[in-house]
Short mmCIF file of C-alpha atoms and ligand atoms in Angstrom, two decimals:
data_model
loop_
_atom_site.label_atom_id
_atom_site.label_comp_id
_atom_site.label_asym_id
_atom_site.label_seq_id
_atom_site.Cartn_x
_atom_site.Cartn_y
_atom_site.Cartn_z
CA MET A 1 -36.81 -29.92 -36.80
CA ASN A 2 -38.47 -32.73 -34.98
CA LEU A 3 -40.53 -31.54 -32.62
CA GLY A 4 -41.65 -33.73 -29.02
CA PHE A 5 -44.11 -32.20 -26.67
CA LEU A 6 -44.60 -32.44 -23.35
CA ALA A 7 -47.79 -32.29 -21.69
CA SER A 8 -50.00 -32.96 -18.55
CA HIS A 9 -53.39 -31.17 -18.91
CA ARG A 10 -55.20 -29.07 -21.53
CA GLY A 11 -52.50 -28.63 -24.48
CA SER A 12 -53.57 -26.01 -26.61
CA ASN A 13 -50.00 -24.71 -26.81
CA MET A 14 -49.12 -28.10 -28.55
CA GLN A 15 -52.25 -27.68 -30.80
CA ALA A 16 -51.62 -24.20 -32.10
CA VAL A 17 -47.93 -25.33 -32.74
CA VAL A 18 -49.32 -28.84 -34.95
CA ALA A 19 -51.59 -26.41 -36.25
CA ALA A 20 -48.65 -23.88 -37.58
CA CYS A 21 -46.58 -26.91 -38.83
CA ARG A 22 -49.55 -28.33 -40.79
CA ALA A 23 -50.33 -25.29 -42.37
CA GLY A 24 -46.88 -24.46 -43.72
CA ALA A 25 -46.40 -21.67 -41.04
CA LEU A 26 -43.96 -23.43 -39.30
CA ALA A 27 -41.08 -25.08 -40.82
CA ALA A 28 -41.35 -27.76 -37.74
CA ASN A 29 -42.60 -31.56 -37.66
CA PRO A 30 -44.76 -32.47 -34.65
CA VAL A 31 -43.75 -36.08 -33.98
CA VAL A 32 -44.89 -37.56 -30.49
CA LEU A 33 -46.70 -35.89 -27.54
CA ILE A 34 -45.78 -37.61 -24.04
CA CYS A 35 -48.15 -37.42 -21.26
CA ASN A 36 -48.05 -37.87 -17.57
CA ASN A 37 -52.30 -37.57 -17.45
CA ARG A 38 -54.20 -40.47 -18.62
CA SER A 39 -57.14 -38.24 -19.03
CA ALA A 40 -55.47 -34.88 -20.67
CA GLU A 41 -56.97 -32.91 -23.07
CA ALA A 42 -53.49 -32.85 -24.67
CA LEU A 43 -54.24 -36.35 -25.82
CA ALA A 44 -57.39 -35.99 -27.42
CA ARG A 45 -55.99 -32.91 -29.08
CA ALA A 46 -52.58 -34.97 -30.34
CA GLU A 47 -54.95 -37.93 -31.59
CA ALA A 48 -57.11 -35.19 -33.59
CA GLN A 49 -54.06 -34.01 -35.31
CA GLY A 50 -52.05 -37.15 -36.05
CA VAL A 51 -49.77 -36.89 -33.36
CA THR A 52 -48.54 -40.02 -32.22
CA ALA A 53 -49.39 -39.83 -27.95
CA VAL A 54 -47.88 -41.67 -25.28
CA VAL A 55 -48.71 -41.93 -21.28
CA LEU A 56 -45.66 -42.14 -19.34
CA ASN A 57 -46.27 -41.60 -15.53
CA ALA A 58 -45.63 -43.13 -12.18
CA ALA A 59 -48.06 -45.87 -12.72
CA THR A 60 -46.28 -46.99 -16.20
CA HIS A 61 -43.13 -46.43 -14.25
CA PRO A 62 -42.67 -46.66 -10.58
CA ASP A 63 -39.34 -46.22 -10.79
CA PRO A 64 -38.24 -42.23 -11.71
CA ASP A 65 -35.14 -43.27 -13.35
CA MET A 66 -36.63 -46.00 -15.57
CA LEU A 67 -39.50 -42.84 -16.40
CA ASP A 68 -36.86 -40.75 -17.41
CA SER A 69 -35.07 -43.68 -19.50
CA ALA A 70 -38.45 -44.38 -21.00
CA MET A 71 -38.99 -41.16 -21.54
CA LEU A 72 -35.57 -40.45 -22.97
CA GLU A 73 -36.19 -43.66 -25.46
CA ILE A 74 -39.52 -42.24 -27.19
CA LEU A 75 -37.75 -38.48 -27.95
CA GLN A 76 -34.67 -40.13 -29.45
CA ARG A 77 -36.97 -43.34 -31.51
CA HIS A 78 -39.08 -40.18 -32.66
CA GLY A 79 -36.04 -38.51 -33.64
CA CYS A 80 -37.20 -35.40 -31.69
CA ASP A 81 -34.69 -32.46 -32.15
CA VAL A 82 -36.32 -29.85 -29.85
CA ILE A 83 -38.29 -30.55 -26.83
CA VAL A 84 -41.11 -28.49 -26.42
CA LEU A 85 -42.73 -28.21 -22.69
CA ALA A 86 -46.71 -27.43 -23.20
CA GLY A 87 -47.83 -27.31 -19.60
CA PHE A 88 -45.89 -29.92 -18.82
CA MET A 89 -46.35 -30.58 -14.25
CA LYS A 90 -43.65 -32.83 -13.90
CA LYS A 91 -39.63 -32.01 -13.40
CA ILE A 92 -37.32 -33.34 -16.43
CA GLY A 93 -35.39 -35.81 -15.51
CA PRO A 94 -31.45 -35.90 -15.54
CA ARG A 95 -31.38 -38.64 -18.90
CA VAL A 96 -33.70 -36.27 -20.65
CA LEU A 97 -32.16 -33.00 -19.61
CA ALA A 98 -28.37 -34.28 -20.40
CA ALA A 99 -29.66 -35.48 -23.86
CA TYR A 100 -31.45 -32.32 -24.70
CA ALA A 101 -29.58 -30.11 -22.81
CA ASP A 102 -30.51 -26.46 -23.99
CA ARG A 103 -32.76 -28.13 -26.63
CA ILE A 104 -35.94 -28.16 -24.46
CA ILE A 105 -37.89 -24.87 -24.37
CA ASN A 106 -40.99 -24.23 -21.95
CA ILE A 107 -43.85 -21.23 -22.14
CA HIS A 108 -44.49 -19.81 -18.77
CA PRO A 109 -47.91 -17.11 -18.86
CA SER A 110 -45.69 -14.00 -17.31
CA LEU A 111 -42.79 -11.73 -17.33
CA LEU A 112 -40.13 -14.05 -15.63
CA PRO A 113 -38.50 -13.73 -13.71
CA LYS A 114 -41.57 -12.12 -12.15
CA HIS A 115 -43.94 -14.81 -10.99
CA GLY A 116 -42.36 -17.96 -11.76
CA GLY A 117 -41.27 -21.09 -9.77
CA ARG A 118 -42.46 -23.78 -8.15
CA GLY A 119 -46.19 -23.68 -7.26
CA MET A 120 -46.31 -20.83 -9.90
CA TYR A 121 -48.71 -22.34 -12.85
CA GLY A 122 -52.02 -22.06 -14.05
CA ARG A 123 -54.35 -19.35 -12.29
CA ALA A 124 -51.90 -18.95 -9.48
CA VAL A 125 -49.38 -16.59 -12.15
CA HIS A 126 -52.31 -14.50 -13.18
CA GLU A 127 -53.86 -14.20 -9.35
CA ALA A 128 -49.76 -13.09 -8.62
CA VAL A 129 -49.82 -10.69 -11.56
CA LEU A 130 -52.85 -9.01 -10.29
CA THR A 131 -52.33 -8.76 -6.74
CA ALA A 132 -48.84 -7.13 -7.41
CA GLY A 133 -50.68 -4.81 -9.34
CA ASP A 134 -48.51 -4.85 -12.51
CA HIS A 135 -49.73 -3.18 -15.46
CA VAL A 136 -47.92 -5.18 -17.71
CA THR A 137 -47.85 -9.33 -17.67
CA GLY A 138 -46.39 -11.66 -20.80
CA VAL A 139 -45.05 -14.69 -22.06
CA THR A 140 -42.02 -15.98 -21.38
CA VAL A 141 -40.44 -18.79 -23.49
CA HIS A 142 -37.32 -20.13 -22.04
CA LEU A 143 -34.84 -23.08 -21.97
CA VAL A 144 -34.91 -25.35 -19.30
CA ASN A 145 -32.89 -26.78 -16.82
CA ALA A 146 -32.89 -28.83 -13.07
CA GLU A 147 -35.14 -25.93 -11.65
CA TYR A 148 -38.76 -24.68 -12.67
CA ASP A 149 -38.84 -21.39 -14.98
CA GLU A 150 -35.10 -20.64 -14.44
CA GLY A 151 -33.35 -21.36 -17.72
CA ARG A 152 -32.14 -18.59 -20.49
CA ILE A 153 -34.70 -16.59 -21.61
CA LEU A 154 -35.20 -16.79 -25.10
CA ALA A 155 -38.14 -14.65 -25.91
CA GLN A 156 -40.71 -12.13 -24.36
CA GLY A 157 -44.07 -10.62 -25.35
CA GLU A 158 -45.99 -7.75 -23.20
CA VAL A 159 -49.51 -8.11 -22.61
CA PRO A 160 -51.33 -5.48 -21.06
CA VAL A 161 -52.92 -5.82 -17.67
CA ARG A 162 -56.10 -3.74 -18.02
CA PRO A 163 -58.25 -1.78 -15.24
CA GLY A 164 -60.62 -4.26 -13.54
CA ASP A 165 -59.40 -7.56 -14.60
CA THR A 166 -60.26 -10.71 -13.58
CA VAL A 167 -57.77 -13.96 -13.21
CA ASP A 168 -60.26 -15.33 -16.18
CA ALA A 169 -60.15 -12.01 -17.83
CA LEU A 170 -56.25 -12.22 -18.05
CA ALA A 171 -55.57 -15.19 -18.45
CA ALA A 172 -57.07 -15.73 -21.68
CA ARG A 173 -55.59 -12.84 -22.93
CA VAL A 174 -52.01 -13.96 -22.00
CA LEU A 175 -53.05 -17.50 -23.48
CA ALA A 176 -54.32 -15.88 -26.55
CA GLN A 177 -51.11 -14.67 -26.75
CA GLU A 178 -48.95 -17.67 -25.84
CA HIS A 179 -49.93 -19.40 -29.25
CA ALA A 180 -49.16 -17.41 -31.79
CA PHE A 181 -45.48 -16.10 -29.74
CA LEU A 182 -44.72 -19.85 -29.05
CA VAL A 183 -45.27 -20.76 -32.90
CA GLY A 184 -43.22 -17.30 -33.50
CA THR A 185 -40.34 -18.33 -31.15
CA LEU A 186 -39.53 -21.49 -32.62
CA GLN A 187 -39.80 -20.46 -36.32
CA ARG A 188 -36.94 -18.12 -35.63
CA ILE A 189 -35.14 -21.44 -34.09
CA ALA A 190 -35.99 -23.32 -37.06
CA ASP A 191 -34.88 -21.28 -39.17
CA GLY A 192 -31.53 -19.92 -36.90
CA ARG A 193 -32.15 -16.66 -35.88
CA LEU A 194 -32.56 -17.93 -32.78
CA LYS A 195 -29.97 -20.10 -31.34
CA ILE A 196 -30.15 -22.87 -28.74
CA GLY A 197 -28.57 -26.27 -28.31
C1 LIG B 1 -49.72 -22.38 -20.53
O1 LIG B 1 -50.74 -21.09 -19.90
C2 LIG B 1 -48.36 -21.94 -20.17
O2 LIG B 1 -47.68 -20.88 -20.10
C3 LIG B 1 -48.31 -22.93 -19.31
O3 LIG B 1 -49.44 -24.12 -19.05
C4 LIG B 1 -50.63 -23.46 -19.99
C5 LIG B 1 -50.57 -25.11 -20.77
O4 LIG B 1 -52.16 -24.50 -21.49
N1 LIG B 1 -46.90 -23.50 -18.76
P1 LIG B 1 -52.07 -25.20 -22.85
O5 LIG B 1 -51.87 -27.00 -21.99
O6 LIG B 1 -50.81 -25.23 -23.63
O7 LIG B 1 -53.35 -25.21 -23.04
#
């Protein structure tokens, strides 16, 4: 299973998945990172782990349709079977969506459908959890469609909210779960226990 990654910022989920592949804990090959942000930490992480990284964005491709085509061409040229959105802040274009229907997965730091949708990323998610007074939050891995955070849910894991939690404390606890959870879910896809596509 060849994995392509799309990331915009930190890239810690991508790094965890690549590390698991390298360690033999995940039966998959990381083949390429496409990043829309030239100064993303994800680019340095990919380089450090020997993963080819490409920057594609509105500066390299001002026409959204050309950008979509360029992204698809790179994913296909590298033989990607599954695309992992690891903190990717843009919508996926229709060409990539069609070519990889039900083979694009995203990880979201809450128990969707709670605290998802447009604008719900980063600290905003954990702020919403605390404001709502939830006692439990978690991690969701889901398929990607044309709407933010709305594709079929593949797996969810719970993370406790502790009394006195700050956004930072909660974010760190959830992120630690995300890494293991994403690797585990990809392994279930790789060995056929979890069917996608
Ligand atoms: C993660 O919290 C993920 O759930 C969300 O974006 C964040 C990305 O973090 N989609 P990182 O870039 O993988 O460190």
